Amino acid sequence: MSQQNAPHHPLGAATRLLHAGTPPLQGGSGPVNVPVVRTSTVRFEDSAAYADLHHRRVAGERVASYGRHGLDTHRALEDAVIALEGGHRAFLTPSGLSAIALVLVALLSPGDHALVADSVYSPVRRVDDSLLQRLGITLEYFSPGQDDVAALIRPNTKLLYVESPSSLLYEVLDLPALTAIARQHGIAVAADNTWSGGWFYQPLALGANLSIQAATKYIAGHSDVMQGIVVTDSPALSQKIAVAYEALGLTIGADDAYLALRGLRTLPVRLAQHQRHATQVAEWLLQHPQVSRVFYPALPSDPGHALWKRDFSGANGLVSFAFANGVDARSAEGFVDALHHFALGASWGGYESLALVAQPERLREHSAWQDTQPVVRLHVGLEDPADLIADLHQAFAQVAARTRLAA
Ligand SMILES: *Cc1c(COP(=O)(O)O)cnc(C)c1O
């Protein structure tokens, strides 16, 4: 079908996501998916073409004059991500952490102060300790839902950095309230949106200025790519990020861009299935005598449920739970070791199930986490939920047997 025959009513999100970045037909035909365009050197017709492209790129246009700036595969992925997050420009980085570091370095200068939610992905603190402090930049951690953020803002505060739901325990933040405070003070807001894959949460629509994702997780979706994405909401912020992106020489390979784009096309169906399976597992855990708490915002019993319902249109495959009294950290490790269908591993967002003993106390400076019972983080994958539940059942039984022996 040609563009002329395309329907004119506003397109749904899945339609936009599936068709953004599709290559144009050439000579009457073409592939559905964009080819992998690998290159370092770009050739030019003549010096005038070279000068023209250079000027357009410096002016902020996304044209390629060298492999580092990315070619067709990168553009297609950027277009699809912009369609997903509703932003102005997308920047592709070699990992989720490098996307976070890019934002912090691009927006903060010596003497600047930034407020960071204390429940964010913990390696953010490594960027702080090992890089930002040396540059004379101060990050201050606040406890979302407890601290008065407006009272923490200083004259040199330039950035509010959040993640919702948070890592490990999935605390849902009131992002519209936080972005309203930041806007009053002229402070930019960056939100890590990895949890939703960009599909059922739109931080930019809720007032954030930058959305960051580890595309490593749900966008790539197959545990075989490392990648980060920064999406900006305005030309001014795009320019700031572009300057640091250029200066740091950041880029990704065309093969990785291709894999992320390929994953992105099936993001909505994968996430819906992760949610269905995770909900079954979470509900089963909720009634288990060896479990004291289940962390999953889609459960009505979760403290973040009301905010989640207001701001999100779905949930993912991450479910954490705390053991009931009497189970110590070693037994929690025994539980994870006893699982057959959940691999023991960090990261998440692939099609497979994972389990890890989490350490939420390590995230906190304000010790909002005061429980002492060990927490296990599950990534509920696309296997049959009945098999996953049977696996959890036998692992709990092993822990119970061991606890009885020790008593
Ligand atoms: C995994 C993760 C990151 C980092 O992504 P990498 O690609 O592993 O560097 C950032 N934020 C969140 C919330 C994550 O879960």
Coordinates of C-alpha atoms and ligand atoms in Angstrom, one line a residue:
M1 CA 0.0 0.0 0.0
S2 CA 1.3 3.4 -0.8
Q3 CA 1.5 6.4 1.6
Q4 CA -1.3 8.1 -0.3
N5 CA -3.8 5.4 0.6
A6 CA -2.8 5.4 4.3
P7 CA -5.7 6.0 6.7
H8 CA -5.8 9.5 8.3
H9 CA -7.2 8.8 11.7
P10 CA -4.6 9.0 14.6
L11 CA -2.7 5.7 14.7
G12 CA -2.5 3.5 17.8
A13 CA 0.8 3.1 19.6
A14 CA 1.4 -0.4 18.4
T15 CA 0.8 0.6 14.8
R16 CA 3.2 3.5 15.1
L17 CA 5.8 1.3 16.8
L18 CA 5.6 -1.4 14.2
H19 CA 5.9 0.9 11.2
A20 CA 8.3 3.6 12.4
G21 CA 11.6 3.3 10.6
T22 CA 10.4 0.9 7.9
P23 CA 12.7 1.4 4.9
P24 CA 11.2 3.1 1.8
L25 CA 10.5 0.9 -1.3
Q26 CA 13.1 1.2 -4.0
G27 CA 12.2 0.3 -7.6
G28 CA 8.9 -1.0 -6.5
S29 CA 9.9 -3.3 -3.6
G30 CA 12.0 -3.6 -0.5
P31 CA 12.4 -5.5 2.8
V32 CA 10.0 -5.2 5.7
N33 CA 12.8 -4.7 8.2
V34 CA 15.7 -2.3 7.6
P35 CA 19.0 -3.9 6.5
V36 CA 22.1 -3.8 8.7
V37 CA 24.1 -0.9 7.3
R38 CA 27.6 -1.3 8.7
T39 CA 30.2 1.3 8.0
S40 CA 33.0 3.5 9.3
T41 CA 33.7 5.6 6.2
V42 CA 31.0 7.3 4.3
R43 CA 31.7 8.3 0.6
F44 CA 30.6 11.6 -0.9
E45 CA 29.9 12.5 -4.5
D46 CA 32.0 15.7 -4.4
S47 CA 33.4 18.4 -2.0
A48 CA 30.2 20.3 -2.2
A49 CA 28.1 17.3 -1.0
Y50 CA 30.7 16.7 1.7
A51 CA 30.5 20.4 2.9
D52 CA 26.7 20.3 2.7
L53 CA 26.3 17.2 4.8
H54 CA 28.8 18.5 7.4
H55 CA 26.9 21.7 7.8
R56 CA 23.5 20.0 8.1
R57 CA 24.9 17.7 10.8
V58 CA 26.5 20.5 12.8
A59 CA 23.1 22.3 12.6
G60 CA 21.5 19.3 14.4
E61 CA 20.1 17.3 11.4
R62 CA 20.5 13.6 11.8
V63 CA 22.6 13.0 8.6
A64 CA 25.6 10.7 8.5
S65 CA 29.0 11.9 7.5
Y66 CA 30.9 9.2 9.3
G67 CA 30.1 5.8 10.8
R68 CA 30.2 7.0 14.3
H69 CA 27.1 9.1 13.6
G70 CA 25.2 6.0 12.6
L71 CA 23.5 5.2 9.3
D72 CA 20.1 3.8 8.2
T73 CA 19.8 1.0 10.8
H74 CA 20.5 3.5 13.6
R75 CA 18.1 6.0 12.2
A76 CA 15.3 3.4 12.0
L77 CA 15.8 2.4 15.6
E78 CA 15.9 6.0 16.7
D79 CA 12.7 6.7 14.8
A80 CA 11.0 3.7 16.4
V81 CA 12.1 4.7 19.9
I82 CA 10.9 8.3 19.3
A83 CA 7.6 6.8 18.3
L84 CA 7.5 4.8 21.5
E85 CA 8.5 7.4 24.0
G86 CA 7.1 10.5 22.2
G87 CA 10.3 12.6 22.2
H88 CA 12.3 14.9 20.0
R89 CA 15.5 12.9 19.5
A90 CA 17.0 9.5 20.5
F91 CA 20.6 8.8 21.3
L92 CA 21.9 5.2 21.2
T93 CA 24.7 4.2 23.7
P94 CA 26.7 1.0 24.3
S95 CA 24.8 0.1 27.6
G96 CA 22.1 1.4 29.8
L97 CA 24.6 2.6 32.3
S98 CA 26.4 4.6 29.6
A99 CA 23.1 6.3 28.8
I100 CA 22.7 7.3 32.4
A101 CA 26.3 8.6 32.6
L102 CA 25.8 10.5 29.3
V103 CA 22.8 12.4 30.8
L104 CA 24.6 13.2 34.0
V105 CA 27.8 14.4 32.3
A106 CA 25.9 16.3 29.6
L107 CA 23.7 18.2 32.0
L108 CA 25.9 18.8 35.1
S109 CA 28.9 21.0 35.4
P110 CA 31.4 21.6 38.3
G111 CA 29.6 23.2 41.2
D112 CA 26.2 21.8 40.1
H113 CA 23.9 19.8 42.4
A114 CA 21.4 17.0 41.4
L115 CA 18.7 15.3 43.4
V116 CA 18.5 11.5 42.8
A117 CA 15.9 9.1 44.1
D118 CA 17.6 6.8 46.5
S119 CA 15.9 3.7 45.0
V120 CA 17.4 4.0 41.5
Y121 CA 19.5 1.4 39.8
S122 CA 22.4 1.1 42.2
P123 CA 25.4 1.5 39.7
V124 CA 24.3 5.2 39.4
R125 CA 26.2 5.6 42.7
R126 CA 29.3 4.2 40.9
V127 CA 29.0 7.0 38.3
D128 CA 28.7 9.4 41.2
D129 CA 31.6 8.1 43.3
S130 CA 34.1 7.4 40.5
L131 CA 33.4 10.2 38.1
L132 CA 31.0 13.0 39.1
Q133 CA 32.6 13.7 42.5
R134 CA 36.0 14.1 40.8
L135 CA 34.4 16.7 38.5
G136 CA 33.0 18.7 41.4
I137 CA 29.4 17.6 40.9
T138 CA 27.2 16.7 43.9
L139 CA 24.5 14.1 43.8
E140 CA 22.1 14.1 46.8
Y141 CA 19.9 11.1 47.4
F142 CA 16.3 11.6 48.6
S143 CA 13.7 9.1 49.6
P144 CA 10.7 9.4 47.3
G145 CA 7.4 9.6 49.1
Q146 CA 9.2 10.6 52.4
D147 CA 11.4 13.6 51.7
D148 CA 10.1 17.0 50.8
V149 CA 11.8 17.4 47.4
A150 CA 11.0 21.1 47.1
A151 CA 12.9 21.8 50.4
L152 CA 16.0 20.0 49.1
I153 CA 16.3 22.2 46.0
R154 CA 19.3 24.5 46.1
P155 CA 20.2 27.5 43.9
N156 CA 22.7 25.2 42.0
T157 CA 20.3 22.2 41.6
K158 CA 20.2 21.4 37.9
L159 CA 18.7 18.0 37.6
L160 CA 16.2 15.7 39.3
Y161 CA 16.9 12.0 38.5
V162 CA 14.3 9.3 39.2
E163 CA 13.3 5.8 38.3
S164 CA 9.7 4.6 38.6
P165 CA 9.0 1.9 39.6
S166 CA 12.3 1.7 41.5
S167 CA 14.9 -1.1 41.1
L168 CA 14.4 -4.3 43.2
L169 CA 11.2 -3.3 45.1
Y170 CA 9.3 -1.4 42.4
E171 CA 8.2 1.6 44.5
V172 CA 6.0 3.8 42.2
L173 CA 6.9 7.5 42.2
D174 CA 4.4 10.3 41.8
L175 CA 6.2 11.5 38.6
P176 CA 3.7 14.3 37.7
A177 CA 4.0 15.8 41.2
L178 CA 7.8 15.6 41.0
T179 CA 8.0 17.1 37.5
A180 CA 5.6 19.9 38.6
I181 CA 8.0 20.9 41.4
A182 CA 11.0 20.7 39.1
R183 CA 9.3 22.8 36.5
Q184 CA 8.6 25.5 39.1
H185 CA 12.3 25.7 39.8
G186 CA 13.5 25.4 36.2
I187 CA 15.1 22.0 36.8
A188 CA 15.4 19.2 34.2
V189 CA 13.9 15.8 35.1
A190 CA 15.5 12.6 33.8
A191 CA 13.6 9.3 34.3
D192 CA 14.9 5.8 33.9
N193 CA 12.1 4.0 32.0
T194 CA 13.7 0.6 31.7
W195 CA 10.9 -1.1 33.7
S196 CA 8.2 -0.4 31.1
G197 CA 10.4 -0.8 28.0
G198 CA 8.8 2.5 27.0
W199 CA 5.6 0.7 26.2
F200 CA 3.3 1.2 29.1
Y201 CA 4.8 4.3 30.8
Q202 CA 5.6 7.6 29.1
P203 CA 7.7 9.8 31.4
L204 CA 7.9 12.6 28.8
A205 CA 4.1 12.9 28.7
L206 CA 4.1 13.1 32.5
G207 CA 6.5 16.1 32.5
A208 CA 10.0 14.5 32.5
N209 CA 12.5 16.0 30.0
L210 CA 14.6 12.9 29.4
S211 CA 13.7 9.2 29.3
I212 CA 16.5 6.8 29.7
Q213 CA 16.4 3.1 29.0
A214 CA 18.6 0.0 29.2
A215 CA 17.5 -1.4 25.8
T216 CA 19.5 -4.4 27.0
K217 CA 16.4 -5.4 28.9
Y218 CA 12.9 -5.5 27.3
I219 CA 13.6 -3.6 24.0
A220 CA 16.3 -6.1 22.9
G221 CA 14.3 -8.7 24.8
H222 CA 16.5 -11.8 24.1
S223 CA 19.4 -11.4 26.5
D224 CA 21.9 -11.0 23.7
V225 CA 22.5 -7.2 23.3
M226 CA 23.9 -4.5 25.5
Q227 CA 22.4 -1.1 24.7
G228 CA 21.2 2.2 26.2
I229 CA 18.8 4.9 24.8
V230 CA 18.3 8.5 25.8
V231 CA 15.2 10.3 24.5
T232 CA 14.9 14.0 24.8
D233 CA 11.8 16.2 24.8
S234 CA 13.1 19.4 23.2
P235 CA 15.7 20.7 20.6
A236 CA 17.6 22.5 23.4
L237 CA 18.1 19.3 25.4
S238 CA 18.9 17.3 22.3
Q239 CA 21.6 19.8 21.5
K240 CA 23.1 19.5 25.1
I241 CA 23.1 15.7 24.9
A242 CA 24.4 15.7 21.3
V243 CA 27.5 17.8 22.4
A244 CA 28.4 15.4 25.1
Y245 CA 27.6 12.3 23.0
E246 CA 30.0 13.6 20.3
A247 CA 32.7 14.6 22.7
L248 CA 32.7 11.1 24.3
G249 CA 32.7 9.5 20.9
L250 CA 29.7 7.4 21.7
T251 CA 28.1 5.1 19.1
I252 CA 26.8 1.6 18.8
G253 CA 27.3 -1.1 16.1
A254 CA 24.7 -1.4 13.3
D255 CA 24.3 -5.1 14.3
D256 CA 23.2 -4.2 17.8
A257 CA 20.9 -1.4 16.5
Y258 CA 19.3 -4.1 14.2
L259 CA 18.8 -6.5 17.1
A260 CA 17.3 -3.9 19.3
L261 CA 14.9 -2.8 16.5
R262 CA 14.0 -6.4 15.8
G263 CA 13.2 -6.9 19.5
L264 CA 11.3 -3.6 19.6
R265 CA 8.7 -4.8 17.1
T266 CA 7.4 -7.5 19.4
L267 CA 7.8 -5.5 22.6
P268 CA 4.0 -5.1 23.2
V269 CA 3.2 -8.8 22.8
R270 CA 6.1 -9.9 24.9
L271 CA 5.3 -7.5 27.7
A272 CA 1.6 -8.5 27.8
Q273 CA 2.7 -12.1 28.2
H274 CA 5.3 -11.3 30.9
Q275 CA 2.6 -9.4 32.8
R276 CA 0.1 -12.3 32.5
H277 CA 2.7 -14.8 33.8
A278 CA 4.1 -12.5 36.5
T279 CA 0.6 -11.8 37.8
Q280 CA 0.0 -15.6 38.2
V281 CA 3.3 -16.0 40.0
A282 CA 2.7 -13.0 42.2
E283 CA -0.8 -14.1 43.2
W284 CA 0.5 -17.5 44.0
L285 CA 3.4 -16.1 46.1
L286 CA 0.9 -13.9 48.0
Q287 CA -0.8 -16.9 49.5
H288 CA 2.4 -18.8 50.3
P289 CA 3.1 -19.3 54.0
Q290 CA 6.9 -18.8 53.5
V291 CA 6.4 -15.4 52.0
S292 CA 5.8 -12.2 54.0
R293 CA 5.6 -9.6 51.2
V294 CA 5.2 -9.6 47.4
F295 CA 6.4 -6.6 45.4
Y296 CA 4.5 -6.2 42.2
P297 CA 2.7 -2.8 41.5
A298 CA -0.1 -4.5 39.5
L299 CA -1.3 -6.3 42.7
P300 CA -4.0 -4.4 44.6
S301 CA -2.1 -5.1 47.8
D302 CA 1.1 -3.3 46.6
P303 CA 1.6 0.2 48.2
G304 CA 2.2 1.7 44.7
H305 CA -0.9 0.2 43.1
A306 CA -3.0 3.3 43.0
L307 CA -0.3 5.4 41.4
W308 CA 0.5 2.5 39.0
K309 CA -3.1 2.3 38.0
R310 CA -3.2 6.1 37.4
D311 CA 0.1 6.4 35.4
F312 CA 0.8 3.0 33.8
S313 CA -1.0 0.9 31.3
G314 CA 0.8 -2.4 32.2
A315 CA 3.4 -4.2 34.3
N316 CA 6.4 -6.3 33.4
G317 CA 7.8 -9.7 34.5
L318 CA 9.7 -8.5 37.6
V319 CA 8.3 -9.8 40.9
S320 CA 10.2 -9.6 44.2
F321 CA 9.2 -11.2 47.5
A322 CA 10.4 -11.2 51.1
F323 CA 10.6 -14.4 53.0
A324 CA 8.6 -14.9 56.1
N325 CA 10.4 -14.9 59.5
G326 CA 12.9 -17.7 60.1
V327 CA 14.5 -17.7 56.7
D328 CA 18.0 -16.2 56.7
A329 CA 20.1 -15.0 53.8
R330 CA 21.8 -18.4 53.4
S331 CA 18.5 -20.1 53.1
A332 CA 17.4 -17.5 50.5
E333 CA 20.5 -18.5 48.5
G334 CA 19.6 -22.1 48.9
F335 CA 16.1 -21.3 47.5
V336 CA 17.6 -19.7 44.4
D337 CA 20.1 -22.6 44.0
A338 CA 17.2 -25.1 44.2
L339 CA 15.3 -23.6 41.2
H340 CA 15.5 -25.4 37.8
H341 CA 13.6 -23.1 35.4
F342 CA 14.8 -19.8 36.9
A343 CA 18.4 -19.3 36.0
L344 CA 20.5 -17.5 38.6
G345 CA 21.6 -14.3 37.0
A346 CA 21.5 -10.5 37.0
S347 CA 19.8 -8.3 34.5
W348 CA 16.3 -9.2 33.1
G349 CA 14.0 -8.4 30.2
G350 CA 14.8 -11.4 28.1
Y351 CA 12.3 -14.2 27.3
E352 CA 13.6 -16.4 30.1
S353 CA 13.0 -16.6 33.9
L354 CA 15.7 -15.5 36.3
A355 CA 16.1 -15.4 40.1
L356 CA 18.5 -13.5 42.3
V357 CA 18.8 -12.7 46.0
A358 CA 18.3 -9.0 46.1
Q359 CA 19.8 -6.6 48.6
P360 CA 17.4 -3.6 48.8
E361 CA 19.2 -2.3 51.9
R362 CA 22.2 -1.5 49.6
L363 CA 20.1 0.9 47.6
R364 CA 19.1 3.1 50.4
E365 CA 20.8 6.0 52.2
H366 CA 17.6 6.9 54.0
S367 CA 16.9 3.3 55.0
A368 CA 13.3 3.4 53.9
W369 CA 13.8 -0.3 53.6
Q370 CA 13.8 -1.5 57.3
D371 CA 12.7 -5.1 57.0
T372 CA 15.3 -7.6 57.7
Q373 CA 14.0 -10.6 55.8
P374 CA 15.9 -11.6 52.6
V375 CA 14.3 -10.6 49.3
V376 CA 14.4 -12.6 46.1
R377 CA 13.9 -10.9 42.8
L378 CA 12.3 -13.0 40.1
H379 CA 12.1 -12.2 36.4
V380 CA 9.1 -14.2 35.2
G381 CA 9.7 -15.2 31.7
L382 CA 7.6 -16.7 28.9
E383 CA 7.8 -20.3 30.0
D384 CA 4.6 -22.0 31.0
P385 CA 3.6 -20.4 34.3
A386 CA 2.5 -23.8 35.8
D387 CA 6.1 -25.1 35.4
L388 CA 7.4 -21.9 37.0
I389 CA 5.0 -22.2 40.0
A390 CA 5.9 -25.9 40.4
D391 CA 9.5 -25.0 40.4
L392 CA 9.0 -22.3 43.1
H393 CA 6.9 -24.8 45.1
Q394 CA 9.7 -27.4 45.3
A395 CA 12.3 -24.7 46.1
F396 CA 10.2 -23.5 49.0
A397 CA 9.8 -27.1 50.2
Q398 CA 13.6 -27.5 50.2
V399 CA 14.1 -24.3 52.2
A400 CA 11.4 -25.5 54.7
A401 CA 13.1 -28.9 55.1
R402 CA 16.5 -27.3 55.7
T403 CA 15.0 -24.8 58.2
R404 CA 13.4 -27.6 60.1
L405 CA 16.7 -29.6 60.1
A406 CA 18.5 -26.5 61.5
A407 CA 15.9 -25.9 64.2
Ligands
LIG1 C1 20.0 -2.9 33.8 C2 19.6 -1.5 34.1 C3 20.3 -0.4 33.7 C4 21.7 -0.6 33.1 O1 21.7 -1.2 31.9 P1 22.9 -2.0 31.3 O2 22.6 -2.1 29.8 O3 23.1 -3.2 32.0 O4 24.1 -1.1 31.5 C5 19.9 0.8 34.0 N1 18.7 1.1 34.6 C6 17.9 0.0 35.1 C7 16.7 0.3 35.8 C8 18.3 -1.3 34.8 O5 17.6 -2.3 35.3

